[in-house]
mmCIF file of C-alpha atoms in Angstrom:
data_model
loop_
_atom_site.group_PDB
_atom_site.id
_atom_site.type_symbol
_atom_site.label_atom_id
_atom_site.label_comp_id
_atom_site.label_asym_id
_atom_site.label_seq_id
_atom_site.Cartn_x
_atom_site.Cartn_y
_atom_site.Cartn_z
ATOM 1 C CA UNK E 1 0.096 -0.054 0.106
ATOM 2 C CA UNK E 2 2.912 2.373 0.932
ATOM 3 C CA UNK E 3 4.316 1.725 -2.612
ATOM 4 C CA UNK E 4 1.202 2.835 -4.265
ATOM 5 C CA UNK E 5 0.804 5.648 -2.234
ATOM 6 C CA UNK E 6 4.551 6.855 -3.162
ATOM 7 C CA UNK E 7 3.814 6.041 -6.838
ATOM 8 C CA UNK E 8 0.652 8.366 -6.912
ATOM 9 C CA UNK E 9 1.883 10.799 -4.217
ATOM 10 C CA UNK E 10 -1.128 10.381 -1.759
ATOM 11 C CA UNK E 11 -1.509 9.084 1.410
ATOM 12 C CA UNK E 12 -1.378 5.385 2.488
ATOM 13 C CA UNK E 13 -4.875 5.605 4.175
ATOM 14 C CA UNK E 14 -6.294 6.826 0.918
ATOM 15 C CA UNK E 15 -4.847 3.727 -0.773
ATOM 16 C CA UNK E 16 -6.527 1.797 1.989
ATOM 17 C CA UNK E 17 -9.905 2.848 1.517
ATOM 18 C CA UNK E 18 -10.038 2.465 -2.033
ATOM 19 C CA UNK E 19 -8.565 -1.300 -2.317
ATOM 20 C CA UNK E 20 -10.993 -2.287 0.936
ATOM 21 C CA UNK E 21 -13.974 -0.638 -1.127
ATOM 22 C CA UNK E 22 -14.561 2.272 1.030
ATOM 23 C CA UNK E 23 -13.620 5.245 -1.050
ATOM 24 C CA UNK E 24 -17.091 6.618 -0.517
ATOM 25 C CA UNK E 25 -16.383 6.665 3.219
ATOM 26 C CA UNK E 26 -13.203 8.402 2.605
ATOM 27 C CA UNK E 27 -14.814 10.944 0.281
ATOM 28 C CA UNK E 28 -12.237 9.917 -2.519
ATOM 29 C CA UNK E 29 -13.302 10.811 -6.038
ATOM 30 C CA UNK E 30 -13.891 8.107 -8.767
ATOM 31 C CA UNK E 31 -11.109 9.208 -10.637
ATOM 32 C CA UNK E 32 -8.482 8.881 -7.976
ATOM 33 C CA UNK E 33 -9.945 5.436 -6.850
ATOM 34 C CA UNK E 34 -9.599 4.207 -10.514
ATOM 35 C CA UNK E 35 -5.948 5.313 -10.444
ATOM 36 C CA UNK E 36 -5.135 3.630 -7.287
ATOM 37 C CA UNK E 37 -6.955 0.663 -8.629
ATOM 38 C CA UNK E 38 -5.163 0.754 -11.854
ATOM 39 C CA UNK E 39 -1.833 1.254 -10.210
ATOM 40 C CA UNK E 40 -2.358 -1.664 -7.872
ATOM 41 C CA UNK E 41 -3.016 -3.845 -10.659
ATOM 42 C CA UNK E 42 0.104 -2.888 -12.481
ATOM 43 C CA UNK E 43 2.324 -3.583 -9.443
ATOM 44 C CA UNK E 44 0.605 -6.846 -8.779
ATOM 45 C CA UNK E 45 -0.915 -5.978 -5.477
ATOM 46 C CA UNK E 46 -2.586 -8.689 -3.548
ATOM 47 C CA UNK E 47 -4.448 -8.440 -0.441
ATOM 48 C CA UNK E 48 -2.953 -10.037 2.829
ATOM 49 C CA UNK E 49 -5.783 -11.997 3.870
ATOM 50 C CA UNK E 50 -4.004 -13.296 7.177
ATOM 51 C CA UNK E 51 -3.141 -9.515 7.978
ATOM 52 C CA UNK E 52 -6.691 -8.533 7.168
ATOM 53 C CA UNK E 53 -8.227 -11.221 9.362
ATOM 54 C CA UNK E 54 -6.197 -10.163 12.496
ATOM 55 C CA UNK E 55 -6.985 -6.522 12.041
ATOM 56 C CA UNK E 56 -11.058 -7.403 11.377
ATOM 57 C CA UNK E 57 -11.368 -10.090 13.342
ATOM 58 C CA UNK E 58 -13.137 -11.706 10.286
ATOM 59 C CA UNK E 59 -11.332 -14.361 7.768
ATOM 60 C CA UNK E 60 -13.913 -14.272 5.385
ATOM 61 C CA UNK E 61 -13.966 -18.398 5.449
ATOM 62 C CA UNK E 62 -16.498 -20.608 6.538
ATOM 63 C CA UNK E 63 -16.885 -24.289 6.725
ATOM 64 C CA UNK E 64 -19.343 -26.733 5.476
ATOM 65 C CA UNK E 65 -19.260 -29.567 7.444
ATOM 66 C CA UNK E 66 -21.277 -32.424 5.282
ATOM 67 C CA UNK E 67 -22.135 -36.154 6.083
ATOM 68 C CA UNK E 68 -20.593 -37.852 3.005
ATOM 69 C CA UNK E 69 -18.998 -35.967 0.226
ATOM 70 C CA UNK E 70 -19.553 -39.017 -2.204
ATOM 71 C CA UNK E 71 -23.351 -38.782 -1.840
ATOM 72 C CA UNK E 72 -24.958 -36.982 -4.804
ATOM 73 C CA UNK E 73 -26.986 -34.597 -2.549
ATOM 74 C CA UNK E 74 -24.037 -33.405 -0.444
ATOM 75 C CA UNK E 75 -21.593 -32.959 -3.034
ATOM 76 C CA UNK E 76 -24.308 -30.849 -5.069
ATOM 77 C CA UNK E 77 -24.854 -28.952 -1.842
ATOM 78 C CA UNK E 78 -21.124 -28.201 -1.552
ATOM 79 C CA UNK E 79 -21.119 -27.058 -5.337
ATOM 80 C CA UNK E 80 -23.694 -24.576 -5.044
ATOM 81 C CA UNK E 81 -22.979 -23.136 -1.753
ATOM 82 C CA UNK E 82 -19.382 -22.315 -2.939
ATOM 83 C CA UNK E 83 -20.530 -20.937 -5.745
ATOM 84 C CA UNK E 84 -22.630 -18.508 -3.994
ATOM 85 C CA UNK E 85 -20.302 -17.926 -1.054
ATOM 86 C CA UNK E 86 -17.620 -16.602 -3.743
ATOM 87 C CA UNK E 87 -20.106 -13.863 -5.225
ATOM 88 C CA UNK E 88 -20.099 -12.852 -1.358
ATOM 89 C CA UNK E 89 -16.428 -12.552 -1.124
ATOM 90 C CA UNK E 90 -16.414 -16.019 1.202
ATOM 91 C CA UNK E 91 -13.957 -18.840 0.942
ATOM 92 C CA UNK E 92 -15.738 -22.207 1.840
ATOM 93 C CA UNK E 93 -13.782 -25.010 3.661
ATOM 94 C CA UNK E 94 -15.386 -28.380 3.066
ATOM 95 C CA UNK E 95 -15.297 -31.145 5.653
ATOM 96 C CA UNK E 96 -16.514 -34.670 5.414
ATOM 97 C CA UNK E 97 -17.570 -36.433 8.605
ATOM 98 C CA UNK E 98 -18.491 -39.687 7.238
ATOM 99 C CA UNK E 99 -21.016 -39.865 9.497
ATOM 100 C CA UNK E 100 -18.489 -40.514 12.093
ATOM 101 C CA UNK E 101 -19.534 -38.434 15.464
ATOM 102 C CA UNK E 102 -15.922 -38.958 16.764
ATOM 103 C CA UNK E 103 -14.601 -36.616 14.272
ATOM 104 C CA UNK E 104 -16.709 -33.654 14.997
ATOM 105 C CA UNK E 105 -14.437 -32.792 18.042
ATOM 106 C CA UNK E 106 -11.197 -32.578 16.092
ATOM 107 C CA UNK E 107 -13.127 -30.976 13.073
ATOM 108 C CA UNK E 108 -14.539 -28.053 15.671
ATOM 109 C CA UNK E 109 -10.691 -27.920 17.189
ATOM 110 C CA UNK E 110 -9.521 -27.303 13.834
ATOM 111 C CA UNK E 111 -12.096 -24.659 12.739
ATOM 112 C CA UNK E 112 -11.638 -22.725 16.069
ATOM 113 C CA UNK E 113 -7.675 -22.660 15.466
ATOM 114 C CA UNK E 114 -8.207 -21.297 12.074
ATOM 115 C CA UNK E 115 -10.378 -18.455 13.100
ATOM 116 C CA UNK E 116 -13.149 -19.692 10.684
ATOM 117 C CA UNK E 117 -16.434 -17.083 10.663
ATOM 118 C CA UNK E 118 -19.154 -19.824 10.835
ATOM 119 C CA UNK E 119 -19.987 -23.187 10.011
ATOM 120 C CA UNK E 120 -22.989 -24.799 7.906
ATOM 121 C CA UNK E 121 -23.557 -28.115 9.036
ATOM 122 C CA UNK E 122 -25.440 -31.403 8.186
ATOM 123 C CA UNK E 123 -25.421 -33.097 11.622
ATOM 124 C CA UNK E 124 -24.129 -36.545 12.025
ATOM 125 C CA UNK E 125 -26.699 -39.549 12.056
ATOM 126 C CA UNK E 126 -27.614 -40.997 15.453
ATOM 127 C CA UNK E 127 -25.804 -38.243 17.582
ATOM 128 C CA UNK E 128 -26.983 -36.731 20.743
ATOM 129 C CA UNK E 129 -28.005 -33.070 20.462
ATOM 130 C CA UNK E 130 -26.261 -32.245 23.642
ATOM 131 C CA UNK E 131 -22.823 -33.503 21.965
ATOM 132 C CA UNK E 132 -23.283 -30.830 19.301
ATOM 133 C CA UNK E 133 -23.617 -28.210 22.110
ATOM 134 C CA UNK E 134 -20.708 -29.337 23.741
ATOM 135 C CA UNK E 135 -18.421 -28.879 20.528
ATOM 136 C CA UNK E 136 -17.861 -25.234 20.120
ATOM 137 C CA UNK E 137 -20.872 -22.555 20.879
ATOM 138 C CA UNK E 138 -19.044 -19.637 19.854
ATOM 139 C CA UNK E 139 -18.932 -20.316 16.413
ATOM 140 C CA UNK E 140 -21.960 -19.067 14.480
ATOM 141 C CA UNK E 141 -23.891 -22.102 13.449
ATOM 142 C CA UNK E 142 -26.511 -23.426 10.896
ATOM 143 C CA UNK E 143 -27.907 -26.632 10.393
ATOM 144 C CA UNK E 144 -29.130 -27.557 6.905
ATOM 145 C CA UNK E 145 -31.220 -30.735 5.660
ATOM 146 C CA UNK E 146 -31.102 -32.263 9.164
ATOM 147 C CA UNK E 147 -32.117 -30.835 12.599
ATOM 148 C CA UNK E 148 -32.791 -31.843 16.436
ATOM 149 C CA UNK E 149 -35.955 -31.212 17.967
ATOM 150 C CA UNK E 150 -34.966 -29.347 20.897
ATOM 151 C CA UNK E 151 -31.830 -27.770 19.968
ATOM 152 C CA UNK E 152 -32.253 -24.122 19.461
ATOM 153 C CA UNK E 153 -30.005 -23.552 16.139
ATOM 154 C CA UNK E 154 -30.542 -22.001 13.221
ATOM 155 C CA UNK E 155 -31.602 -24.352 10.334
ATOM 156 C CA UNK E 156 -32.609 -24.698 6.578
ATOM 157 C CA UNK E 157 -34.884 -27.449 5.913
ATOM 158 C CA UNK E 158 -37.278 -28.746 3.561
ATOM 159 C CA UNK E 159 -41.157 -29.525 4.076
ATOM 160 C CA UNK E 160 -39.907 -32.919 4.962
ATOM 161 C CA UNK E 161 -43.692 -34.192 6.290
ATOM 162 C CA UNK E 162 -45.704 -32.353 3.551
ATOM 163 C CA UNK E 163 -43.752 -33.571 0.672
ATOM 164 C CA UNK E 164 -43.469 -37.212 1.584
ATOM 165 C CA UNK E 165 -47.264 -37.105 2.344
ATOM 166 C CA UNK E 166 -47.640 -35.983 -1.125
ATOM 167 C CA UNK E 167 -45.588 -38.689 -2.366
ATOM 168 C CA UNK E 168 -47.345 -41.231 -0.776
ATOM 169 C CA UNK E 169 -50.750 -39.831 -2.039
ATOM 170 C CA UNK E 170 -49.287 -39.851 -5.466
ATOM 171 C CA UNK E 171 -48.848 -43.649 -5.223
ATOM 172 C CA UNK E 172 -52.286 -43.851 -3.778
ATOM 173 C CA UNK E 173 -53.758 -42.074 -6.702
ATOM 174 C CA UNK E 174 -52.003 -44.699 -9.153
ATOM 175 C CA UNK E 175 -53.787 -47.355 -7.050
ATOM 176 C CA UNK E 176 -51.432 -48.550 -4.769
ATOM 177 C CA UNK E 177 -52.954 -50.031 -1.719
ATOM 178 C CA UNK E 178 -49.498 -52.222 -0.213
ATOM 179 C CA UNK E 179 -47.199 -49.458 0.271
ATOM 180 C CA UNK E 180 -43.874 -49.644 1.877
ATOM 181 C CA UNK E 181 -41.310 -47.267 3.381
ATOM 182 C CA UNK E 182 -37.561 -47.623 3.198
ATOM 183 C CA UNK E 183 -35.438 -45.369 5.205
ATOM 184 C CA UNK E 184 -32.510 -45.159 7.523
ATOM 185 C CA UNK E 185 -32.942 -45.748 10.989
ATOM 186 C CA UNK E 186 -31.920 -42.885 13.139
ATOM 187 C CA UNK E 187 -33.204 -40.107 15.532
ATOM 188 C CA UNK E 188 -32.934 -36.639 13.664
ATOM 189 C CA UNK E 189 -36.015 -35.098 12.758
ATOM 190 C CA UNK E 190 -36.119 -34.871 9.205
ATOM 191 C CA UNK E 191 -36.431 -38.518 8.645
ATOM 192 C CA UNK E 192 -39.109 -39.045 11.558
ATOM 193 C CA UNK E 193 -40.836 -36.397 9.644
ATOM 194 C CA UNK E 194 -40.788 -38.164 6.292
ATOM 195 C CA UNK E 195 -41.711 -41.333 8.256
ATOM 196 C CA UNK E 196 -44.683 -39.595 9.761
ATOM 197 C CA UNK E 197 -45.986 -37.825 6.329
ATOM 198 C CA UNK E 198 -46.020 -41.419 4.955
ATOM 199 C CA UNK E 199 -47.961 -42.777 7.880
ATOM 200 C CA UNK E 200 -50.229 -40.148 7.869
ATOM 201 C CA UNK E 201 -51.177 -40.522 4.264
ATOM 202 C CA UNK E 202 -51.930 -43.852 4.928
ATOM 203 C CA UNK E 203 -53.860 -43.925 8.114
ATOM 204 C CA UNK E 204 -57.229 -42.691 7.117
ATOM 205 C CA UNK E 205 -57.673 -45.122 4.635
ATOM 206 C CA UNK E 206 -56.477 -47.971 7.152
ATOM 207 C CA UNK E 207 -53.716 -48.936 4.594
ATOM 208 C CA UNK E 208 -50.701 -48.533 7.002
ATOM 209 C CA UNK E 209 -48.754 -51.714 7.548
ATOM 210 C CA UNK E 210 -46.024 -51.393 9.892
ATOM 211 C CA UNK E 211 -44.577 -54.509 8.304
ATOM 212 C CA UNK E 212 -43.904 -52.579 5.115
ATOM 213 C CA UNK E 213 -41.461 -50.307 6.942
ATOM 214 C CA UNK E 214 -37.765 -51.200 6.383
ATOM 215 C CA UNK E 215 -35.157 -49.393 8.422
ATOM 216 C CA UNK E 216 -31.818 -49.978 7.764
ATOM 217 C CA UNK E 217 -28.352 -48.687 9.638
ATOM 218 C CA UNK E 218 -26.282 -46.228 7.615
ATOM 219 C CA UNK E 219 -23.161 -47.793 8.899
ATOM 220 C CA UNK E 220 -23.459 -51.703 7.711
ATOM 221 C CA UNK E 221 -25.045 -53.947 5.492
ATOM 222 C CA UNK E 222 -27.649 -51.555 4.277
ATOM 223 C CA UNK E 223 -27.799 -53.092 0.798
ATOM 224 C CA UNK E 224 -28.216 -56.488 1.932
ATOM 225 C CA UNK E 225 -30.880 -55.416 4.460
ATOM 226 C CA UNK E 226 -32.837 -53.830 1.836
ATOM 227 C CA UNK E 227 -32.438 -56.675 -0.744
ATOM 228 C CA UNK E 228 -33.761 -59.027 1.776
ATOM 229 C CA UNK E 229 -36.675 -56.784 2.813
ATOM 230 C CA UNK E 230 -37.666 -56.439 -1.085
ATOM 231 C CA UNK E 231 -37.202 -60.060 -2.057
ATOM 232 C CA UNK E 232 -39.431 -61.238 1.000
ATOM 233 C CA UNK E 233 -42.239 -58.566 0.739
ATOM 234 C CA UNK E 234 -42.355 -58.436 -3.166
ATOM 235 C CA UNK E 235 -42.324 -62.165 -3.863
ATOM 236 C CA UNK E 236 -44.835 -62.566 -1.324
ATOM 237 C CA UNK E 237 -47.074 -60.161 -3.460
ATOM 238 C CA UNK E 238 -47.103 -57.671 -0.367
ATOM 239 C CA UNK E 239 -45.603 -54.845 -2.235
ATOM 240 C CA UNK E 240 -47.430 -52.719 -4.988
ATOM 241 C CA UNK E 241 -45.540 -49.455 -4.004
ATOM 242 C CA UNK E 242 -42.857 -47.888 -2.168
ATOM 243 C CA UNK E 243 -41.701 -44.401 -0.854
ATOM 244 C CA UNK E 244 -38.113 -43.880 -0.520
ATOM 245 C CA UNK E 245 -36.826 -41.968 2.177
ATOM 246 C CA UNK E 246 -33.063 -40.478 1.114
ATOM 247 C CA UNK E 247 -31.257 -40.083 -1.852
ATOM 248 C CA UNK E 248 -28.797 -43.046 -0.835
ATOM 249 C CA UNK E 249 -31.808 -45.140 -0.003
ATOM 250 C CA UNK E 250 -33.295 -44.551 -3.597
ATOM 251 C CA UNK E 251 -30.008 -45.564 -5.221
ATOM 252 C CA UNK E 252 -29.467 -48.452 -3.136
ATOM 253 C CA UNK E 253 -33.180 -49.698 -3.616
ATOM 254 C CA UNK E 254 -33.190 -48.919 -7.113
ATOM 255 C CA UNK E 255 -30.227 -51.023 -7.856
ATOM 256 C CA UNK E 256 -31.624 -53.967 -5.666
ATOM 257 C CA UNK E 257 -34.857 -53.621 -7.633
ATOM 258 C CA UNK E 258 -33.187 -53.959 -11.077
ATOM 259 C CA UNK E 259 -31.101 -56.615 -9.905
ATOM 260 C CA UNK E 260 -33.890 -58.559 -9.080
ATOM 261 C CA UNK E 261 -35.320 -58.238 -12.247
ATOM 262 C CA UNK E 262 -38.292 -56.147 -10.992
ATOM 263 C CA UNK E 263 -39.936 -53.565 -13.659
ATOM 264 C CA UNK E 264 -40.147 -50.289 -12.060
ATOM 265 C CA UNK E 265 -43.502 -48.489 -12.448
ATOM 266 C CA UNK E 266 -44.910 -51.710 -13.888
ATOM 267 C CA UNK E 267 -44.185 -54.625 -11.232
ATOM 268 C CA UNK E 268 -43.896 -52.055 -8.515
ATOM 269 C CA UNK E 269 -44.525 -48.205 -8.261
ATOM 270 C CA UNK E 270 -41.807 -45.985 -6.671
ATOM 271 C CA UNK E 271 -41.363 -42.521 -5.616
ATOM 272 C CA UNK E 272 -37.569 -41.597 -4.961
ATOM 273 C CA UNK E 273 -35.949 -39.004 -2.985
ATOM 274 C CA UNK E 274 -33.416 -37.159 -5.499
ATOM 275 C CA UNK E 275 -32.718 -38.039 -8.886
ATOM 276 C CA UNK E 276 -31.219 -41.583 -9.497
ATOM 277 C CA UNK E 277 -29.117 -42.723 -12.098
ATOM 278 C CA UNK E 278 -30.475 -45.966 -13.315
ATOM 279 C CA UNK E 279 -31.442 -47.528 -16.642
ATOM 280 C CA UNK E 280 -34.912 -48.237 -16.269
ATOM 281 C CA UNK E 281 -36.386 -46.734 -19.449
ATOM 282 C CA UNK E 282 -39.572 -45.222 -17.464
ATOM 283 C CA UNK E 283 -40.300 -42.080 -15.826
ATOM 284 C CA UNK E 284 -39.618 -42.298 -12.183
ATOM 285 C CA UNK E 285 -41.133 -39.607 -9.852
ATOM 286 C CA UNK E 286 -38.657 -38.133 -7.306
ATOM 287 C CA UNK E 287 -38.494 -35.353 -4.499
ATOM 288 C CA UNK E 288 -36.407 -32.440 -5.844
ATOM 289 C CA UNK E 289 -34.782 -30.199 -3.379
ATOM 290 C CA UNK E 290 -34.649 -26.523 -3.987
ATOM 291 C CA UNK E 291 -30.666 -26.811 -4.098
ATOM 292 C CA UNK E 292 -29.649 -23.047 -4.837
ATOM 293 C CA UNK E 293 -32.187 -21.732 -2.330
ATOM 294 C CA UNK E 294 -31.034 -23.920 0.533
ATOM 295 C CA UNK E 295 -27.472 -22.862 -0.235
ATOM 296 C CA UNK E 296 -28.610 -19.303 -0.464
ATOM 297 C CA UNK E 297 -30.488 -19.155 2.418
ATOM 298 C CA UNK E 298 -28.329 -21.039 4.786
ATOM 299 C CA UNK E 299 -25.148 -18.605 3.734
ATOM 300 C CA UNK E 300 -27.304 -15.578 4.143
ATOM 301 C CA UNK E 301 -28.619 -16.662 7.512
ATOM 302 C CA UNK E 302 -25.064 -17.290 8.544
ATOM 303 C CA UNK E 303 -23.625 -14.141 7.370
ATOM 304 C CA UNK E 304 -26.433 -12.124 9.452
ATOM 305 C CA UNK E 305 -25.110 -14.001 12.453
ATOM 306 C CA UNK E 306 -21.530 -13.358 11.916
ATOM 307 C CA UNK E 307 -22.011 -9.709 11.282
ATOM 308 C CA UNK E 308 -24.789 -9.046 14.268
ATOM 309 C CA UNK E 309 -23.197 -11.204 16.567
ATOM 310 C CA UNK E 310 -26.603 -12.178 17.868
ATOM 311 C CA UNK E 311 -27.739 -15.634 18.835
ATOM 312 C CA UNK E 312 -31.190 -15.182 17.191
ATOM 313 C CA UNK E 313 -32.629 -18.278 15.776
ATOM 314 C CA UNK E 314 -33.856 -18.646 12.136
ATOM 315 C CA UNK E 315 -36.066 -21.704 11.272
ATOM 316 C CA UNK E 316 -36.301 -21.456 7.341
ATOM 317 C CA UNK E 317 -38.495 -24.087 5.759
ATOM 318 C CA UNK E 318 -38.412 -24.539 1.879
ATOM 319 C CA UNK E 319 -40.982 -26.227 -0.254
ATOM 320 C CA UNK E 320 -39.682 -29.352 -2.173
ATOM 321 C CA UNK E 321 -41.373 -30.578 -5.427
ATOM 322 C CA UNK E 322 -41.866 -33.705 -7.359
ATOM 323 C CA UNK E 323 -40.745 -34.051 -10.850
ATOM 324 C CA UNK E 324 -40.561 -37.221 -13.206
ATOM 325 C CA UNK E 325 -37.443 -37.656 -15.312
ATOM 326 C CA UNK E 326 -37.248 -40.482 -17.896
ATOM 327 C CA UNK E 327 -34.534 -43.130 -17.307
#
């Protein structure tokens, strides 16, 4: 900055105002501001982010803590969040828990040491909410996709109950009367809401059968358990439709049915959760989440928490939709 000031014969503070985008605050003319920027470009000036963070107390860096980077949903979430954050001048560090809660303590210690401004987090499956509270309450935190019933933290989720009820009613409208539901077994509310939506759509018509619920553990033998469930229920003519509760479950169940030789939307009707890449030659309806809006809302809520330093809780519920693609 001093070299630029010497080059132009102006005060260093003038250069600082311009390069930090505060020329109006410093009452600096557009002509002089343009000269400062051109000189900075010619002299290959780059802002020292470390020095600026020490001065401002902000690193302009946030973290996205997700469950499984290999999952299409979480990979898409990371992509859209990074794209949006960059337009706001923020960098994003992406961290993968692999659904292992023992990783969280190390992750939050690292984030504190690196002076991360805030965290957008997909909570780990089957973790106690009090374990989250003990990690680091001083870092602004927004949950996305998943949430806890009583933990008072800002969150961005979809209308899990309503959209699953609609998905179930879609299958009822197609004449299905033996409806199954395949999901992960966990305590987080988003899956509980989806299960309630499924049950409440069937109960008025006395069509709910708890024996047609399949809940598998995330960590082990999930494909085998789903395959076993399908072979038993479908081969015994107990299933004519299935609601699939997550993107991962949809991919696993879709592969299992194809491997069994089941003709999707003919032998059995399904509604997926998130688009699946299988070759079936038919149109398969699925729940589509508004990814751009999820990322925009979660970042904007987090930025507000960072800037205001307030603990105001924001509960943002976005509407998903059901669409059909030809596979």
